[in-house]
Coordinates of C-alpha atoms in Angstrom, one line a residue:
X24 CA 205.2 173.3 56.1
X25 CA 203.5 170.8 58.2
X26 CA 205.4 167.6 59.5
X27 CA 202.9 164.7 61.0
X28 CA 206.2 163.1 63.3
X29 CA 209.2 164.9 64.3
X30 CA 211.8 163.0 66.1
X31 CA 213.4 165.5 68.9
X32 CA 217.3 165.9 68.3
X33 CA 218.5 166.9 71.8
X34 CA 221.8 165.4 71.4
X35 CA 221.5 161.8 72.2
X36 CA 222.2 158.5 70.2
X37 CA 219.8 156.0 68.6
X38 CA 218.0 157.8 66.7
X39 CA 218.7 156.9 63.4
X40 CA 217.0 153.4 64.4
X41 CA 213.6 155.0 64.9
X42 CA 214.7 157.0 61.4
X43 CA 214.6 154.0 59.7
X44 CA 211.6 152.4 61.4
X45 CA 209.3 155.5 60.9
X46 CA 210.6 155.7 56.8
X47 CA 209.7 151.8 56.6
X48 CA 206.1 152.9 57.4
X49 CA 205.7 155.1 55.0
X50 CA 205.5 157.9 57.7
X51 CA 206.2 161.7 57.0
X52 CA 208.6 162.9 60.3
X53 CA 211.6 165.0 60.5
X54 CA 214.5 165.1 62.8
X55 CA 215.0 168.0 64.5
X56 CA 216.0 170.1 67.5
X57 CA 214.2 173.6 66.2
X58 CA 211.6 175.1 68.3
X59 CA 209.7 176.3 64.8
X60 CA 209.5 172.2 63.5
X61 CA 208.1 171.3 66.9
X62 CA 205.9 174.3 67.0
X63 CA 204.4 173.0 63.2
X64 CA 204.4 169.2 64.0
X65 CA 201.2 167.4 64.9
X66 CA 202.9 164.5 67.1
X67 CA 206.4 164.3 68.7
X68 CA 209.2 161.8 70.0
X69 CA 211.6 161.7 72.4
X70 CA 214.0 158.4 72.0
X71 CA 217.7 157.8 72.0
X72 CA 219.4 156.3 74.9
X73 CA 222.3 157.8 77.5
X74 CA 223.0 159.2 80.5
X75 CA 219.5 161.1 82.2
X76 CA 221.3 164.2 83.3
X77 CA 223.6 164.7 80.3
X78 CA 220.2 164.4 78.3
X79 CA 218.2 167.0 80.2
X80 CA 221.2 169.5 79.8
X81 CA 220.9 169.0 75.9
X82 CA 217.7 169.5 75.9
X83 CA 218.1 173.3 78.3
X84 CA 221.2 174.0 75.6
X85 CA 219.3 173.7 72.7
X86 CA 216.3 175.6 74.2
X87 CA 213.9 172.6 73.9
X88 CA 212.0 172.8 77.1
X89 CA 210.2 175.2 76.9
X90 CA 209.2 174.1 73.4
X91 CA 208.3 170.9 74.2
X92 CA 205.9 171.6 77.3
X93 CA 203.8 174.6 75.0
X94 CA 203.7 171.1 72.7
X95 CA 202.7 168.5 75.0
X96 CA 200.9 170.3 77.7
X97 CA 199.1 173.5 76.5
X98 CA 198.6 172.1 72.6
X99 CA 198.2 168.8 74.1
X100 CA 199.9 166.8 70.8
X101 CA 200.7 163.4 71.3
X102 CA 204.2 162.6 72.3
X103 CA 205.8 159.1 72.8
X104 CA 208.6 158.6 75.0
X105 CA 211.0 155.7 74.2
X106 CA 213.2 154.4 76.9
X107 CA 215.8 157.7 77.9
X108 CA 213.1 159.9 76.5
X109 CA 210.1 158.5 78.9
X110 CA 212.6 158.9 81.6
X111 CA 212.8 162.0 81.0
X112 CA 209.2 162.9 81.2
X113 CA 209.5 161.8 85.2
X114 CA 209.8 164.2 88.2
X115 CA 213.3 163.3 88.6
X116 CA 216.2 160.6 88.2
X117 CA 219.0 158.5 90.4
X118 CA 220.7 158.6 87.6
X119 CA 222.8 162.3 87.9
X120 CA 220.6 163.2 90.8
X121 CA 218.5 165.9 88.6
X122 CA 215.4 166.9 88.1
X123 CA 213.1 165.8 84.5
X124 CA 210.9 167.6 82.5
X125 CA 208.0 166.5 85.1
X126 CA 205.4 165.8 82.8
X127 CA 205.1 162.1 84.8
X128 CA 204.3 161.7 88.7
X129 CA 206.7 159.1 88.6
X130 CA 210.8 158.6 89.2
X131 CA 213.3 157.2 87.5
X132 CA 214.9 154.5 90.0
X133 CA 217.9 151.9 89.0
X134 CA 217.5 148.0 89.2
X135 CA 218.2 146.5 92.3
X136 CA 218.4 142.8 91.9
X137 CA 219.1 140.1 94.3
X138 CA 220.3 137.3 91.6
X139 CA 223.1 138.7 90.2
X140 CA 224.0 135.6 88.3
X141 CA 220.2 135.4 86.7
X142 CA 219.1 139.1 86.5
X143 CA 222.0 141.3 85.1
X144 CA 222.0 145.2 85.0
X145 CA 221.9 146.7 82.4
X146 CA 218.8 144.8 81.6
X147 CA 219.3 143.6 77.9
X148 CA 217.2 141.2 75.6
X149 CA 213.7 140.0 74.7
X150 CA 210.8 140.3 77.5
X151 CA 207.4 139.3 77.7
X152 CA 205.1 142.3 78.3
X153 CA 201.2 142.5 80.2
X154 CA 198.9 144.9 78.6
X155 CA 197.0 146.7 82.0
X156 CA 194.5 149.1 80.2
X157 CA 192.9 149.8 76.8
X158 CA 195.2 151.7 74.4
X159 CA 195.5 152.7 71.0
X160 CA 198.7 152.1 71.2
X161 CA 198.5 148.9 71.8
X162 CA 196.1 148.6 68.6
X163 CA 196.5 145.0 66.7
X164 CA 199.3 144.0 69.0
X165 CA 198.9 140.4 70.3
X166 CA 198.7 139.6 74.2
X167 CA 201.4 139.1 76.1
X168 CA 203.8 140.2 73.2
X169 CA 207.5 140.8 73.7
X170 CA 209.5 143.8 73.2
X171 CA 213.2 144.3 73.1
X172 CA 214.8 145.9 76.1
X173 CA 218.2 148.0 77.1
X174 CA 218.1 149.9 80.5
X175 CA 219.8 149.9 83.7
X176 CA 216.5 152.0 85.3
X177 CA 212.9 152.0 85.1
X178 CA 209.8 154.4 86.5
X179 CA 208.9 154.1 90.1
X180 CA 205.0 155.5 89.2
X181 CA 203.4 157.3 92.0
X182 CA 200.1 157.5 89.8
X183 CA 199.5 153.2 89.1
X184 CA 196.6 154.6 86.6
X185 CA 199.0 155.9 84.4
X186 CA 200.4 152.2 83.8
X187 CA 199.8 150.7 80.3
X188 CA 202.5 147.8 80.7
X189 CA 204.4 146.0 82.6
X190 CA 207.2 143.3 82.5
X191 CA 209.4 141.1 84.7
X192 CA 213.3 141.6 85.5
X193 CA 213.6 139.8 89.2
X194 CA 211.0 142.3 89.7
X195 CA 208.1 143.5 88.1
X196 CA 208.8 146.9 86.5
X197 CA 206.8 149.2 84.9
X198 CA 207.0 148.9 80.7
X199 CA 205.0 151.5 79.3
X200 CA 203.0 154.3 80.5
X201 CA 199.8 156.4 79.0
X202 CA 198.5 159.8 80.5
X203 CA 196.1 161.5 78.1
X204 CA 198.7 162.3 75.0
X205 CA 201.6 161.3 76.4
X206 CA 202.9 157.8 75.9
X207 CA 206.0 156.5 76.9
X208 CA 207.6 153.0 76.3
X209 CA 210.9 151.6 78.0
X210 CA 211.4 149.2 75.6
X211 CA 212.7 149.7 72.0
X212 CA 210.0 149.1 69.2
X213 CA 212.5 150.7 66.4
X214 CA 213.8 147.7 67.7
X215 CA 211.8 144.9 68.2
X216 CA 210.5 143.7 64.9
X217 CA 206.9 143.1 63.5
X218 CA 205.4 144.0 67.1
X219 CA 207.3 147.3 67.2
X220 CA 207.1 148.2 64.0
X221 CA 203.0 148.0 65.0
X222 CA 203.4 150.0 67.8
X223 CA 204.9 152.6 66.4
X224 CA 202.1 152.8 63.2
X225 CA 199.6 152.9 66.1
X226 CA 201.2 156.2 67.5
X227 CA 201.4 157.6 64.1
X228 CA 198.2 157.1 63.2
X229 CA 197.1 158.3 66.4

C-alpha cells in the first residue's frame, strides 16, 4: 500500500517530534527504515539530530543508501532534509571527517565565532530567517519569519543558487536550501510552532 510521507528511521533521535507534527496535519506518513516503504512512498524525510558520521553509518547498516538515491535522484520524489538530515545530503562533513550522501554541492562546516560571550555554539533558540528565491515551500509563510534552531554546523554551499534561506549567528549562514526535489531546512519546523507547522503542510502538499 501507498504511503504519501515516510519519515526515514536510520537510527537517529527526534523523530517522534516530526511524528507528531505530520499526525497534527492530518497527513498520511509512516516511519520507517525499509527499502520496500521508501520504494512505495511518494515524498520522503530525513530529520533527527546527532553526530554526522554516526548517522551516515546507520544509514550504510540498514542498507538505506542505495534506496534513498533510486528515490531522490532517479524517481526524483521530493525529499526534505531537516537539520542532521540536510547535512547529510552535502558532499561531506567536519564533523567525523566523512563523506555524505552527496546529493548537495555543499559541506558541512562547524561555527566559528569571534564573540564567544554573544554567539554560543551550539547555536540554540529563535532566529529570524530571509526568504532568497520563490518556493513552494515557503507557501503562506510570512517574510522574515522565525524558525527554531539547534546546531553546532551549517552548509558551506558551493552552488549559492541552491540557497532558499538564510539567517544570522555572528555570521550569516545558510538556513535552507532547494535543488529541484530536494529541500532541506537547518532549522526545526516540528518545532517551531504555527510557521513550521506551515512549512511542513507546504512539503506535503507538494
Amino acid at each position: 500500500m501507498a504511503c504519501n510521507v515516510v519519515i526515514v528511521d536510520y537510527g537517529t533521535g527526534n523523530l517522534s517530534s516530526v511524528e507528531r507534527s505530520l499526525a497534527r496535519l492530518g497527513a498520511e506518513f509512516l516511519v520507517s527504515s525499509r527499502a520496500a516503504d521508501i520504494d512505495r512512498c511518494e515524498k520522503l524525510i530525513l530529520a533527527g539530530v546527532g553526530h554526522f558520521g554516526r548517522a551516515m553509518e546507520g544509514l550504510r547498516k540498514n542498507g538505506l543508501i542505495e534506496p534513498l538515491e533510486k528515490a531522490v535522484l532517479i524517481d526524483r520524489k521530493p525529499v526534505l532534509g531537516i537539520c542532521l538530515g540536510m547535512e547529510l545530503m552535502a558532499r561531506s562533513s567536519e564533523e567525523g571527517n566523512v563523506e555524505g550522501l552527496g546529493w548537495l554541492d555543499a559541506n558541512v562546516v562547524k561555527f566559528s565565532v569571534l564573540d564567544k560571550v554573544r554567539y554560543k555554539v551550539p547555536h540554540i533558540g529563535w532566529n529570524r530567517v530571509g526568504v532568497k528565491k520563490a518556493s513552494r515551500l515557503m507557501d503562506n509563510i510570512p517574510a522574515s519569519a522565525e524558525f527554531y534552531f539547534l546546531h553546532s554546523y551549517h552548509l558551506e554551499l558551493g552552488d549559492r543558487s541552491i540557497l532558499l534561506n538564510d539567517s544570522r549567528h555572528e555570521e550569516v549562514f545558510t538556513a535552507a536550501v532547494e535543488k529541484e526535489n530536494i529541500y532541506g531546512v537547518q532549522y526545526h519546523p516540528e518545532k517551531s510552532h504555527r510557521v513550521g507547522l506551515q512549512l511542513l503542510k507546504n512539503f506535503v502538499d507538494l
